[in-house]
Structure formats: C-alpha cells, structure tokens
Coordinates of C-alpha atoms in Angstrom, one line a residue:
X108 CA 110.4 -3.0 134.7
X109 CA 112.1 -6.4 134.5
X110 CA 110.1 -9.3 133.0
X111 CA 110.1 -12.6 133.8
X112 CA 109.0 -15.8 131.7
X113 CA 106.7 -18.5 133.5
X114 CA 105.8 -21.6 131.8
X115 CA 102.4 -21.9 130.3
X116 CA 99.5 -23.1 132.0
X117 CA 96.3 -23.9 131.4
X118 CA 94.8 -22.9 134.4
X119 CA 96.2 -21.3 137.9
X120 CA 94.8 -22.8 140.9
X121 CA 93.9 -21.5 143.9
X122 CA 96.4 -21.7 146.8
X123 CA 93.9 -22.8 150.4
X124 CA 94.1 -21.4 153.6
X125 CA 94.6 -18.2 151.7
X126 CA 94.8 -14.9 154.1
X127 CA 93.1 -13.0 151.0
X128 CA 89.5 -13.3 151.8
X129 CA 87.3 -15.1 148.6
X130 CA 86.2 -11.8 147.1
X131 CA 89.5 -10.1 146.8
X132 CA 91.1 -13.3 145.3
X133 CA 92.5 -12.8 142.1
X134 CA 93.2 -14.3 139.1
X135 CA 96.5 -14.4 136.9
X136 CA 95.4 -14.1 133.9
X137 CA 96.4 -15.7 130.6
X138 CA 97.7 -13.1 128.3
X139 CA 98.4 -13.9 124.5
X140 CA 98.5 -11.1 123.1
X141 CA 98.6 -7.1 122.7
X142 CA 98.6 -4.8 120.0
X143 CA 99.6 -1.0 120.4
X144 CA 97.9 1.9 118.5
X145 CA 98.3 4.9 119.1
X146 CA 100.4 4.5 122.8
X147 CA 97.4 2.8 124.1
X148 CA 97.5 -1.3 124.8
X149 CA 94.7 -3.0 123.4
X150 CA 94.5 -6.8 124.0
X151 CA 93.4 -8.8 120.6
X152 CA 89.9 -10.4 121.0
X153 CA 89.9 -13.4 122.8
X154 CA 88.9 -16.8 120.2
X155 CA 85.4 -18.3 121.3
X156 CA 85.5 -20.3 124.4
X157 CA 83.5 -22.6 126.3
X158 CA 84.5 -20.8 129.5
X159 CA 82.4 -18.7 131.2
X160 CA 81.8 -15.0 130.0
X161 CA 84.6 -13.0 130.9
X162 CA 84.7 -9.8 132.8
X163 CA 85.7 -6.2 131.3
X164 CA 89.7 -6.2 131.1
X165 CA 90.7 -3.4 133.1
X166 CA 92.8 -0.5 132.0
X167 CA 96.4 -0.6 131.8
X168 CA 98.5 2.7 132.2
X169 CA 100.1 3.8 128.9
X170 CA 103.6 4.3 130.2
X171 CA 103.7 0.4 131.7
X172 CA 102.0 -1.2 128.4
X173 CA 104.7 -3.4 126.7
X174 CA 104.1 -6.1 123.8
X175 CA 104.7 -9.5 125.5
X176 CA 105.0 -12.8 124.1
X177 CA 102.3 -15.0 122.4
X178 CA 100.4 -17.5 124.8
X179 CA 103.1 -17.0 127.5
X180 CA 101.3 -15.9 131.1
X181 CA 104.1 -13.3 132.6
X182 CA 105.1 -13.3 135.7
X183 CA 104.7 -10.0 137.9
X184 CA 107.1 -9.9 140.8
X185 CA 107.2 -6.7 143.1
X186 CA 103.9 -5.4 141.2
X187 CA 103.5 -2.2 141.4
X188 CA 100.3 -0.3 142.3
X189 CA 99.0 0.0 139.3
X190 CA 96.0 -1.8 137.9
X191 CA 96.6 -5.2 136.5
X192 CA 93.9 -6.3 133.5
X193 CA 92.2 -9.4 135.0
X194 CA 91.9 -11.9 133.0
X195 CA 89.2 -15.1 132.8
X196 CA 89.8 -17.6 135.7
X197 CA 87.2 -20.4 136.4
X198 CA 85.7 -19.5 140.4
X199 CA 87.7 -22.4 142.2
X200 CA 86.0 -23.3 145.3
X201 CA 87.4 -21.9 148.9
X202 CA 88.8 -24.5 150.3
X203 CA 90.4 -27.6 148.6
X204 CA 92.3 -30.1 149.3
X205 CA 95.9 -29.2 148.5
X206 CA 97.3 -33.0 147.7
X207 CA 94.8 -32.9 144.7
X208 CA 96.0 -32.7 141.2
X209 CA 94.2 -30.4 138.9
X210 CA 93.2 -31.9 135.7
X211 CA 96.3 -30.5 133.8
X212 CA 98.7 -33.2 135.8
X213 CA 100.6 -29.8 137.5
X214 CA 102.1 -31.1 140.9
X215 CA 100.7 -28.3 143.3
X216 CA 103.3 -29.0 146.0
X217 CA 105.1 -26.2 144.3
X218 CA 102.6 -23.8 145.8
X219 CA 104.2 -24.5 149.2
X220 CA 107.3 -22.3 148.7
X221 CA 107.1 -19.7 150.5
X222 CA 108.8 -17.1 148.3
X223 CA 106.2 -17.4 145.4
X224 CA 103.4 -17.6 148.0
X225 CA 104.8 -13.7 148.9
X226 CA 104.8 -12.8 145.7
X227 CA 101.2 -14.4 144.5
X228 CA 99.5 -12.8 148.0
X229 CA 101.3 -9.7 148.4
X230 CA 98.9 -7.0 149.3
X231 CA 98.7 -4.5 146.5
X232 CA 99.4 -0.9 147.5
X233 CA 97.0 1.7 147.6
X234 CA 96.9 4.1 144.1
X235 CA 96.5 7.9 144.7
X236 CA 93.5 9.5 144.4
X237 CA 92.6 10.5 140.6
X238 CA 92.3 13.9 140.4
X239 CA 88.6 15.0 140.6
X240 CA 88.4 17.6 137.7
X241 CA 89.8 15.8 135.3
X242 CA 87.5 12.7 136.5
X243 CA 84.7 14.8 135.9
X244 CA 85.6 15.4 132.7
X245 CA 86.2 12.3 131.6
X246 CA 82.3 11.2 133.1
X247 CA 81.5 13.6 131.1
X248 CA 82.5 13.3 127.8
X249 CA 82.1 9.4 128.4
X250 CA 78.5 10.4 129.4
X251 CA 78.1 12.7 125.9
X252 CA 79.9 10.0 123.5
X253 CA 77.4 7.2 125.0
X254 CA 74.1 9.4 124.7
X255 CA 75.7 10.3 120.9
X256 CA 74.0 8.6 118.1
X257 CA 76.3 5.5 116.6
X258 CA 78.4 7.0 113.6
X259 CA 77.8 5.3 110.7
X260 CA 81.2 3.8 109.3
X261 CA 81.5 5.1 106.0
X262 CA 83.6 2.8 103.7
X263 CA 86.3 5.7 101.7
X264 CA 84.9 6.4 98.2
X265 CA 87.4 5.7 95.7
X266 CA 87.0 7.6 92.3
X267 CA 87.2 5.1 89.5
X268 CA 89.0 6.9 86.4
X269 CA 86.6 6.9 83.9
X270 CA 86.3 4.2 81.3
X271 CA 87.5 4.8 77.6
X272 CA 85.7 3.4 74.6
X273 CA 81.9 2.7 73.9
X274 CA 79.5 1.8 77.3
X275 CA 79.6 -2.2 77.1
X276 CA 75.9 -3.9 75.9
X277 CA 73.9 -5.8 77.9
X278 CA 75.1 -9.4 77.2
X279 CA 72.5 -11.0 74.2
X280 CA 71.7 -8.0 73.0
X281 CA 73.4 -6.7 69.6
X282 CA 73.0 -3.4 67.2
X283 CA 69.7 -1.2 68.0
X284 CA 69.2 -3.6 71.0
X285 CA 68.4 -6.4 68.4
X286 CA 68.6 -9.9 70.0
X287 CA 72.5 -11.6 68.9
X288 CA 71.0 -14.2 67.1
X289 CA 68.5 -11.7 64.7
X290 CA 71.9 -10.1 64.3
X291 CA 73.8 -13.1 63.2
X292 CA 70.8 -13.7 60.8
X293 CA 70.7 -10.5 59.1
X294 CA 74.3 -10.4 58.7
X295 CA 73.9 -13.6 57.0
X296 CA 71.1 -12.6 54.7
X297 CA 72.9 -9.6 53.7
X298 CA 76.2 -11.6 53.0
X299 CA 74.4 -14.2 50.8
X300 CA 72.8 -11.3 49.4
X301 CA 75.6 -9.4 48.2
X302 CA 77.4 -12.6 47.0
X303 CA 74.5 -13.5 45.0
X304 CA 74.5 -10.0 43.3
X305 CA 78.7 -10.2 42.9
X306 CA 78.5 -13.3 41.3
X307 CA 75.5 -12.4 38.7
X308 CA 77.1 -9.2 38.0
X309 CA 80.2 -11.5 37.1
X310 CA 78.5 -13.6 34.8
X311 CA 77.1 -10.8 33.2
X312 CA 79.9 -9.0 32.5
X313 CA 82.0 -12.5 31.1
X314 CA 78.9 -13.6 29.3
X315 CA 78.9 -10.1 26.9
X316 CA 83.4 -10.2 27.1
X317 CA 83.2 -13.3 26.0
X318 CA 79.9 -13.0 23.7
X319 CA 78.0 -15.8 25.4
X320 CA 75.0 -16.8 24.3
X321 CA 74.7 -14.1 21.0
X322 CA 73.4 -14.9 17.7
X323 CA 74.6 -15.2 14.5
X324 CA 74.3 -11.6 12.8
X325 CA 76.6 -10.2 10.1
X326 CA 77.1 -6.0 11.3
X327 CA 79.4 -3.9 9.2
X328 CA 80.8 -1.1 11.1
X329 CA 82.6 2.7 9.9
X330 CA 85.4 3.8 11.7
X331 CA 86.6 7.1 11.0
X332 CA 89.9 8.7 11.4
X333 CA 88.3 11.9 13.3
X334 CA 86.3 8.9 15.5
X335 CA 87.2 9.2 19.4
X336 CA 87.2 6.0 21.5
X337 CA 83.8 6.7 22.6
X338 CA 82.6 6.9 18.9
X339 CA 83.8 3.9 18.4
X340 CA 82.1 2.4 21.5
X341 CA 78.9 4.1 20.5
X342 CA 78.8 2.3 16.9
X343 CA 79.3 -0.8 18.9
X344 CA 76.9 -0.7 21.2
X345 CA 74.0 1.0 18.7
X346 CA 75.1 -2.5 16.1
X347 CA 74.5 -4.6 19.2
X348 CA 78.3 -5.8 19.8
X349 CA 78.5 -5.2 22.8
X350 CA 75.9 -5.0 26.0
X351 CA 78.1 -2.6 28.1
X352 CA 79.6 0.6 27.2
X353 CA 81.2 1.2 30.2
X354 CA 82.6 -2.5 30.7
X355 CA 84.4 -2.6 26.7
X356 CA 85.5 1.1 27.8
X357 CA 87.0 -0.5 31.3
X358 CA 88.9 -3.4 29.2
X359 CA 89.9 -0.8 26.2
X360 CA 91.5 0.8 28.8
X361 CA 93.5 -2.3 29.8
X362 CA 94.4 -3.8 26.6
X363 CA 95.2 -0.6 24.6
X364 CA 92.2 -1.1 22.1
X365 CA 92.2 3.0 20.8
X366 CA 95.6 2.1 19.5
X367 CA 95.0 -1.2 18.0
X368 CA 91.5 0.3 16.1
X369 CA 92.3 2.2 12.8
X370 CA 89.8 3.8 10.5
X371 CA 88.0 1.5 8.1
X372 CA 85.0 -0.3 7.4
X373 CA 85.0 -3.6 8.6
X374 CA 82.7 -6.3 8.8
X375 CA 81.4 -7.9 11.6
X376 CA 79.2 -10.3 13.9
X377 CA 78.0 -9.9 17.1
X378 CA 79.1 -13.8 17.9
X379 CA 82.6 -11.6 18.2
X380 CA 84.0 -11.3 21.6
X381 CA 85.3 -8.3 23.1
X382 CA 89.2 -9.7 21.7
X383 CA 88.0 -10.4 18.2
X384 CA 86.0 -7.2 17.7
X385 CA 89.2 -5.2 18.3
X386 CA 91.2 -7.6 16.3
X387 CA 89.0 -7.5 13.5
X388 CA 89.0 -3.7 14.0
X389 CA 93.0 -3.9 12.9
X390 CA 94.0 -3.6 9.4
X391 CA 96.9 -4.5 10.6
X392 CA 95.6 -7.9 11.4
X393 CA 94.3 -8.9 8.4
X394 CA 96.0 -6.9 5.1
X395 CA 93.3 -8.1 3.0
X396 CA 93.9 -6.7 -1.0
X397 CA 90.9 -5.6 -2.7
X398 CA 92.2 -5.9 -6.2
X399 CA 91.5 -4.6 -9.5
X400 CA 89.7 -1.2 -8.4
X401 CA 88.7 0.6 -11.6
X402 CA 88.3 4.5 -11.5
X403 CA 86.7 5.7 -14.4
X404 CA 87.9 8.5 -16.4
X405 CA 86.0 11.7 -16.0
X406 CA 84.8 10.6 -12.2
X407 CA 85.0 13.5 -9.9
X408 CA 86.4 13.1 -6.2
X409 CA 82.9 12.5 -4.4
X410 CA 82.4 9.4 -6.9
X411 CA 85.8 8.4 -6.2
X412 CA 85.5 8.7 -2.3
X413 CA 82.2 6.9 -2.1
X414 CA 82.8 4.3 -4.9
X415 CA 86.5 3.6 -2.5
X416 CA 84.1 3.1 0.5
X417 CA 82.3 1.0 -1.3
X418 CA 84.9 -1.2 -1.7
X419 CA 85.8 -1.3 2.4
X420 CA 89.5 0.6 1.0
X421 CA 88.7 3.9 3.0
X422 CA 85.7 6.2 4.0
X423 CA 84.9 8.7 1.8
X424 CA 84.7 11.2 4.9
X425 CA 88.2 10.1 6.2
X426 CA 89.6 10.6 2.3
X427 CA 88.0 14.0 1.9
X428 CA 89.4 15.2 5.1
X429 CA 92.7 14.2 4.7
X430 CA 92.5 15.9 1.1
X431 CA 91.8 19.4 2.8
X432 CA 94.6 19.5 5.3
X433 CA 96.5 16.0 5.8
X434 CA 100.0 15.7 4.8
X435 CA 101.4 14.9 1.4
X436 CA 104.5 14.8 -0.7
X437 CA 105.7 17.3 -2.0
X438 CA 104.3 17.0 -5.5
X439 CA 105.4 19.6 -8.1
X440 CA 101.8 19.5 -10.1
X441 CA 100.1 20.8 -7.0
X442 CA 102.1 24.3 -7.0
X443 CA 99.4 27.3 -7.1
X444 CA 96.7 24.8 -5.6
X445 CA 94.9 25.7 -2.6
X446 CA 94.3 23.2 0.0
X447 CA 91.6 23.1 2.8
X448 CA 88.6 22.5 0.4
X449 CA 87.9 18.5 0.8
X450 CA 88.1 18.6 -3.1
X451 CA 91.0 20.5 -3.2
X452 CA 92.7 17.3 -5.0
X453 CA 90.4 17.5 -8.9
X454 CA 91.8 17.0 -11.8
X455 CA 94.7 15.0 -9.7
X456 CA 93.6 12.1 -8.5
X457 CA 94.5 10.0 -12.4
X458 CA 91.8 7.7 -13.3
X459 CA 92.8 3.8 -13.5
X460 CA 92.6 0.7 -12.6
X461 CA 94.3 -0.1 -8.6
X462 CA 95.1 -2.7 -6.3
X463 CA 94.0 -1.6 -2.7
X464 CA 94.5 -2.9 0.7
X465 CA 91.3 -3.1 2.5
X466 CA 91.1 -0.6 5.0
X467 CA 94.0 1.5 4.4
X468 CA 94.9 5.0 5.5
X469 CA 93.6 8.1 3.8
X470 CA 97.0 9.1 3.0
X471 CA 97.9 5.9 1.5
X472 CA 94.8 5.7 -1.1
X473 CA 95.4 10.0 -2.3
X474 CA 99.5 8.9 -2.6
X475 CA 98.6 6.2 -4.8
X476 CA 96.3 7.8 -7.1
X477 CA 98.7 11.0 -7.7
X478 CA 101.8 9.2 -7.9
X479 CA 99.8 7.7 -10.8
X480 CA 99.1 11.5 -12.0
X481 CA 102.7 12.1 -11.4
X482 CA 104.1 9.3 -13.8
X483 CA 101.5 9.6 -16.5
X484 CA 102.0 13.5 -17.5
X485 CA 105.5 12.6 -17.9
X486 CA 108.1 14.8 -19.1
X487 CA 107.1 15.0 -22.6
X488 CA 104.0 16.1 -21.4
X489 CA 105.0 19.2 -19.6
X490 CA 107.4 20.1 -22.9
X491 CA 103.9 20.1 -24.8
X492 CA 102.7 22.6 -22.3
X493 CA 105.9 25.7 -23.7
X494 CA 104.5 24.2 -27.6
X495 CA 100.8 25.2 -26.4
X496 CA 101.7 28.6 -24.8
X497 CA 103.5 29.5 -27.9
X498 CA 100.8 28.2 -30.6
X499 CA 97.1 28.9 -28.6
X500 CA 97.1 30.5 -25.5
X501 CA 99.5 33.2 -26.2
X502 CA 101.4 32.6 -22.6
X503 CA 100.6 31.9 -19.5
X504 CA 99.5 28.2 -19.1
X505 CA 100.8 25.7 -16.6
X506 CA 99.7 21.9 -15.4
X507 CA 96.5 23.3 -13.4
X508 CA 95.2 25.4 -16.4
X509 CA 95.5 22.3 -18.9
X510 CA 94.2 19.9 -16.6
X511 CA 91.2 22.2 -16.0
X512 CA 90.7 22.2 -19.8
X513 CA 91.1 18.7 -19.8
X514 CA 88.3 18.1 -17.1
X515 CA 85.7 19.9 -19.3
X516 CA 86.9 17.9 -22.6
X517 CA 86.7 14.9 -20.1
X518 CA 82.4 15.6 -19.8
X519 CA 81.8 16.8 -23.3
X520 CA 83.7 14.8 -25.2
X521 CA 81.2 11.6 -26.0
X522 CA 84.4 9.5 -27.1
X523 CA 88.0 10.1 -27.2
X524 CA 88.6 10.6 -30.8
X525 CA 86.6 13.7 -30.6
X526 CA 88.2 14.9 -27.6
X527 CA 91.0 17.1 -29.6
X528 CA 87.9 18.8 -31.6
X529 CA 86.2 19.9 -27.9
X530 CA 89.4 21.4 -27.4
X531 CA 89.7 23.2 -30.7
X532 CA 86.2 24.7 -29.6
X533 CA 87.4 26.0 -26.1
X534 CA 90.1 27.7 -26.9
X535 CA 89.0 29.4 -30.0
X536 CA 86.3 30.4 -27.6
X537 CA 89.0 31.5 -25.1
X538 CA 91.8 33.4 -27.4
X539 CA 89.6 33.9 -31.0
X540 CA 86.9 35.4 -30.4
X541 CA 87.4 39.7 -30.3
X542 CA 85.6 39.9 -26.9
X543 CA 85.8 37.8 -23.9
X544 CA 83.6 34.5 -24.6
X545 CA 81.0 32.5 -22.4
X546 CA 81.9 28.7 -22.3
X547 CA 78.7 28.1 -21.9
X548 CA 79.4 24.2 -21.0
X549 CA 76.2 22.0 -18.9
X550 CA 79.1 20.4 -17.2
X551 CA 80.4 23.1 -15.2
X552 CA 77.0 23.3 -14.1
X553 CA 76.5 19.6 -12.9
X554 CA 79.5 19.9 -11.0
X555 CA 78.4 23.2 -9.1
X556 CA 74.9 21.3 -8.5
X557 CA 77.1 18.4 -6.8
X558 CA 75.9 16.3 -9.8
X559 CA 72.4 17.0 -10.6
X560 CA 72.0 16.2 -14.6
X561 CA 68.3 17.0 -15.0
X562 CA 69.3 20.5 -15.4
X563 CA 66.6 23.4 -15.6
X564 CA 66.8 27.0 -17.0
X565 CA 66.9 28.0 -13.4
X566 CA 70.0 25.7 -13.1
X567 CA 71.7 27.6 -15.7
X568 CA 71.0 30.7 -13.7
X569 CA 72.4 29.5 -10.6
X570 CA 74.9 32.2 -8.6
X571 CA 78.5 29.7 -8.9
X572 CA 82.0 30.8 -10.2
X573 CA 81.8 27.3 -11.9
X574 CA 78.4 28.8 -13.8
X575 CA 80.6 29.5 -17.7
X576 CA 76.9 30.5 -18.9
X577 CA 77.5 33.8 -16.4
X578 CA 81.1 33.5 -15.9
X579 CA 84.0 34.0 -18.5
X580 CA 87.0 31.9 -18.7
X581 CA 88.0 28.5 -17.3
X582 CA 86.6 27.2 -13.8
X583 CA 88.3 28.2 -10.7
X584 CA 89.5 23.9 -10.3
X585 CA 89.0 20.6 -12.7
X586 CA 85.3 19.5 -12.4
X587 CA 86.4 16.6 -12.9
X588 CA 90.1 14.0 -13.2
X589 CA 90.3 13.5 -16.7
X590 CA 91.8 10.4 -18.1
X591 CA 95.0 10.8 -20.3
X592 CA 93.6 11.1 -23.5
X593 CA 91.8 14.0 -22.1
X594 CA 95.1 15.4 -21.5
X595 CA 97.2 14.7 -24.4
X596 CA 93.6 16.5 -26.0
X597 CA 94.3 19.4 -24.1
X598 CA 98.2 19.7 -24.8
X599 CA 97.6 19.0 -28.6
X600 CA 93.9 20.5 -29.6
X601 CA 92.2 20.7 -33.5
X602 CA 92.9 23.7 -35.0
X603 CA 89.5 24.8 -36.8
X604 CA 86.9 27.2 -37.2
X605 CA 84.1 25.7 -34.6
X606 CA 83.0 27.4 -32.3
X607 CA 79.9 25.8 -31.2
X608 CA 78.6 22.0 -31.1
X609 CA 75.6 20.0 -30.3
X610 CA 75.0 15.8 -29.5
X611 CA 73.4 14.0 -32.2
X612 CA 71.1 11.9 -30.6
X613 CA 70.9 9.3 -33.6
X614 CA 74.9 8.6 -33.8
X615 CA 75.7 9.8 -29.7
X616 CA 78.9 12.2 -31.2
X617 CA 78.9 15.8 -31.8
X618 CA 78.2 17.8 -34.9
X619 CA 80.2 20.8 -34.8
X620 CA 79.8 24.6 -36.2
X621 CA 81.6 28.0 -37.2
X622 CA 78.4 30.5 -36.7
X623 CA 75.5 30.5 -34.0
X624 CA 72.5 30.5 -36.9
X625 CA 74.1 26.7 -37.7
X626 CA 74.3 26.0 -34.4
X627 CA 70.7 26.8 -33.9
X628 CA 69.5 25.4 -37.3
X629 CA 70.9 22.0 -35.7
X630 CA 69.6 22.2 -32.5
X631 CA 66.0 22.7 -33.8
X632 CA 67.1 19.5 -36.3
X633 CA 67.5 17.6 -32.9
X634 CA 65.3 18.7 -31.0
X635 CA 62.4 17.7 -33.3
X636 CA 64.0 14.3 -33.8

C-alpha cells in the first residue's frame, strides 16, 4: 500500500456540517512510532501528557503493519477496511464556526476542498465476519490467561565462576578475627622484640671476639700434636678464653685457625681476643729461643721429655709419641732398634747443653739431640768397637750393646774417673766368670719401677726383663743416655780382677773386690757406719 507524508500537526480539527453523525466521528491519530516483534506492530508507550486518558489502541492486522516515520501523522487515502488504531484526539464540540483559527495558527480554509473532505469522510467498508470457532477460542484462552495467576518475572541466574584465592576478611578485622590495629600492635611488639634480642646477641658475641670487658689473668695452655680442633677449643674455654665454643669454632672456620695453631705450650691471658689467642698459638709468630738447655748425663727419656716441657720447647707427650712412630732420618746407630715403644729412643738422645726454639716440633727437638749422638761417637769411636770385640767380648758387639753398657756405667758410676773400673766389673761378670752371671745392678731396677729409688726386697723381686738380679746379661735397651765419658768407658774398660763393688758412704766412690766374702765383709763395714 502506497504511503503518503502529511505535515505534522498538533491537533486535527473537526470539519462542521459533517454527514458523520458525532459518535462515529473519528480521529486521525498522531503516530510516532512502532516497533515490530515478532510480526506483530506494537506502538511504543506514549510520554506522559496533560491530555486526557487515552483509549485502547486498536489492533492492527499483521500483514498491513509497517514501521513509519518518527512524529510524522500518515496520511491514509483509499483506506481499506481494516481497522485503523485510534489514536488520542481532544472531543471538539459539534458545531463550530469554520472561519475560526485553532490555537496552532493552521488556516482551516483548507478543509474546504472537496477532494480531502472525500477522503477524511469516506464511509469505511464493512469487514467480514470473524470466523466464530476460532473467536471462540480466542475468548477462551483470553478468558484462561486473565483468570491465570501473574507470572512472576524471573531475572536469568548467571553462574558466577568461582573465585580463586583465600575468602576476603571483613574490612577491620585482621588474623584470628583480631581488630587491624591489635594486629599492627603485636606486629610491632614482636619486631622490637626480635631486634632487641639480635642486637644483644650481637654485642655478646663482639664483646667475647673482641675480649671486652675481661680481666687481667695470665693462663698457660698445652697443645698437643694428636689435639683436634675441638681439643683445642675445649682447653680454651675450660681456661676461661673464650665464652663461646660454638662462636670461636664459627670464626676458626673462617680464618683458618686449625692451621695456624701448632703444638706447644704457650702462655696466655684471657684479655686476648679471639685474633691474638690464635696468633699467640703460632710458633711461627713468635720464634722465641729458649737458650742454654742443659740435659744432664745419665737422664733417661721421661726426664728429658718433661724437663723439655718445662721449658715451653715441646710436650713431653707430643715428643714421646713422635719417638714411637714419627719420622726420622735415617740414622745408622739406630739399626736393630725397634720402634713403637715411646722410649724406643734410650741411650740416643746424647746429653748436652741446647739451644731451643720455644715451641718447636717433636721432630725437630729428637733430630737435634741425635745428630748430637751422631757427631760425638765419631769414627774413632766405632773403630774402638772391632778393638773391644777382639780383647773382651769375644765378638759380637755393636753401637746398641756398648751404649747399653754405657747406660748402666752411666748410674753406678759415682764420678767419671771410675767409670772404666764399673766397666772392668761388668764385663768380667759377662765373659769371666765360668757360668752365666747376675748383674745384679739397683739401676736396672729403678728404671723398670719408672724411677722409684726407695727400693725394697720386693722391688728386687719384681717380674721385668730389665730385673739383672733375675735376669742374665745386659738389658733389653739403655736405662738411660749416657754422657760420653760413659762411652769412651765402655769402648775402653779396666782390666782387673773385681767383680763386685759397694759405695763408701764416707768418701761417695766405690770400693771394689775380687771375692763375695770381701764384698760382704765391706758391706757389713758400711752398713754399720
């Protein structure tokens, strides 16, 4: 159907002397807009208006339903029959006076032609009859949906995807459902807290490192070759140099202490930090020479050991240990000598006078005091050795075997020049007498007693290879490290007929005799003096 545009208008007015009677008047309506859904035309809700109420728009067939345009009134020549929607009109009076303007300022006068005057008052055709069935069954699913009760409009449920992470806190409340601020507070008690504790614990620790506060006390430590770190920390910590074991430990660890402490016995004070206690520890800091050391002749190896510690050279349990099993030179007077015994070394170890360095090695001190052996039983000493073979002992003797001999002339003997008589007695007793002969010498005894002198008849008794009052021959080793006129005694001894001697107490030397009734005869002279 073709469409026509009319200009817009605020308000039609009614044309008098109309042939349509008042009731069957009608109104062209004002039609701004329409929205289709579905094939069905439905008009947009009319904006609030201070015009009367408006009447129910009527129903416009599908098929004729067309979008027209916004606030434009159209114009409908040769109208069909079908119903047109009428729209709101203000009742205009029947009859009014046609030279009167309307309030809009249109000229009515237009209203006279008699072409638009056909088309406003045509008579509308009649529209079939609706069918009767299906208008029954329209009244009556009308009738069912208006006694139906009013759906409720249900809004579409969208599932939200779940949310990830912990469920948010109620805002001002923290851990435990503690208030924010309590939070904030603990959190700074606990802070201040731990940063009190940290920085105690730090001047703790820098107050023993760097000996803060300690008195003045002199503490003279041992260190031992066989001593682990820990040792070491031990001794420090029972001599009060240190507070913490674990905290020197951490800085040993750091500086390399274990290989800057050697064995030694060192003096110190617990005003020392943690750097000058292992500095101190050092020999190698201080080579400090402990000078003119005498050994005396006839000292055995636990005097020498303990009278070196004495000194602060070397401990006497470092030197005996490195006797039994530490590495030496190759001497040629320790051939045939056993080692693992911590005084393996008698006989060897030469008596004299030394210059030390405090604190030296175990290995250092033995060296010094055999290469002294070595150089004093020079060569004309071992040629004296092939002359003694030949003249006394028949055969058989070497460097051990004299300086055994010499170790016993070394305790009997009450001054040197009556060291080559001693001798003369023990090997007369060795090689002259027709059966094998008892030495019968107190010193051998001492030295199996580890020194005892106050000796008993149950000492003399006493089950020991170094016993010569049970046991024939030399001693297995020296009993003691004879000086060298003990030796050049035992390479060159008196020839005589003694076999036996006994100490004058009134002139300290020896009186000397062939038989045992003599022997006797002075001893009972001595005694009762």
């Amino acid at each position: 159907m073709e469409e026509k545009n009319i200009p817009e208008q605020e308000a039609l007015p009614v044309i008098p002397d109309s042939p349509v009677s008042e009731p069957e008047a009608r109104e062209v309506p004002v039609i701004e807009a329409l929205t289709f859904t579905s094939g069905e035309a439905v008009p947009e809700e009319p904006q609030g208006t201070d015009e009367a109420e408006l009447p129910p728009e009527e129903s416009v067939p599908e098929e004729d339903a067309q979008e027209l345009p916004h606030e434009e009134p159209p114009v409908f020549p040769d109208v069909p029959a079908e119903e047109v929607p009428v729209s709101p009109a203000v009742d205009a009076p029947a009859e009014t006076d046609a030279s009167k303007e309307l309030d809009s300022g249109i000229d009515l006068s237009i209203l006279d032609d008699p072409e638009l005057e056909e088309v406003l008052f045509a008579e509308e055709p009649e529209s079939p009859a609706p069918d009767k069935a299906f208008q029954e069954n329209n009244n009556k699913e009308f009738e069912e949906m208006m006694d139906a009760p009013p759906q409720e409009q249900q809004s579409p449920v969208t599932e939200r995807p779940p949310r990830k992470g912990r469920p948010k806190r109620k805002k001002g409340e923290g851990l435990f459902g503690i208030p924010n601020m309590l939070v904030t507070v603990v959190w700074l008690a606990l802070i201040l807290a731990i940063g009190v504790t940290a920085g105690r614990m730090l001047w703790v620790c820098a107050a023993d490192v760097l000996a803060f506060g300690r008195e003045d006390k002199p503490v003279t430590v041992t260190i031992y070759e066989s001593d682990t770190m820990d040792a070491i920390i031990e001794k420090l910590y029972d001599n009060g140099l240190i507070r913490y074991r674990s905290l020197f430990k951490l800085y040993a660890d750091i500086s390399d202490a274990e290989e800057d402490i050697d064995p030694g016995i060192y003096d110190l004070n617990t005003r020392y930090d943690y750097h000058a206690l292992v500095n101190m520890m050092s020999a190698s800091s201080s080579r400090t020479v402990v000078e003119d050391v005498l050994i005396p002749e006839g000292y055995t190896c636990r005097q020498i050991f303990a009278m070196l510690e004495e000194k602060r050279i070397c401990t006497a349990q470092d030197l005996a240990a490195y006797a039994a099993s530490g590495e030496l030179k190759d001497y040629w007077f320790l051939d045939g000598v056993e080692r693992g015994q911590e005084y393996c070394l008698e006989g060897f170890l030469f008596p004299d006078t030394y210059d030390f360095y405090k604190n030296s090695t175990p290995r250092e001190v033995l060296e010094k005091l055999l290469d002294n052996f070595d150089r004093r039983f020079d060569e004309d000493m071992r040629a004296q050795i092939e002359i003694l073979n030949a003249n006394v002992t028949g055969g058989g003797y070497g460097v051990r075997e004299v300086t055994i001999v010499a170790s016993l002339i070394e305790k009997e003997a009450a001054a040197p020049a009556e060291a080559p008589a001693i001798a003369g007695v023990i090997y007369n007793r060795l090689f002259r007498w027709d059966s094998p002969a008892y030495l019968n010498i107190d010193a051998s005894i001492v030295y199996a007693l580890d020194g005892k002198t106050d000796l008993t008849r149950e000492d003399l008794q006493v089950d020991s290879p170094y016993n010569t009052y049970t046991h024939t021959g030399l001693t297995p080793t020296p009993i003691s490290n004879p000086g060298l006129s003990s030796l050049q005694a035992a390479l060159n001894p008196e020839s005589h007929n003694y076999y036996y001697y006994v100490l004058n107490p009134d002139t300290g030397m020896h009186t000397f005799s062939t038989t045992y009734e003599e022997h006797s005869a002075n001893v009972a002279a001595y005694s009762e003096g």
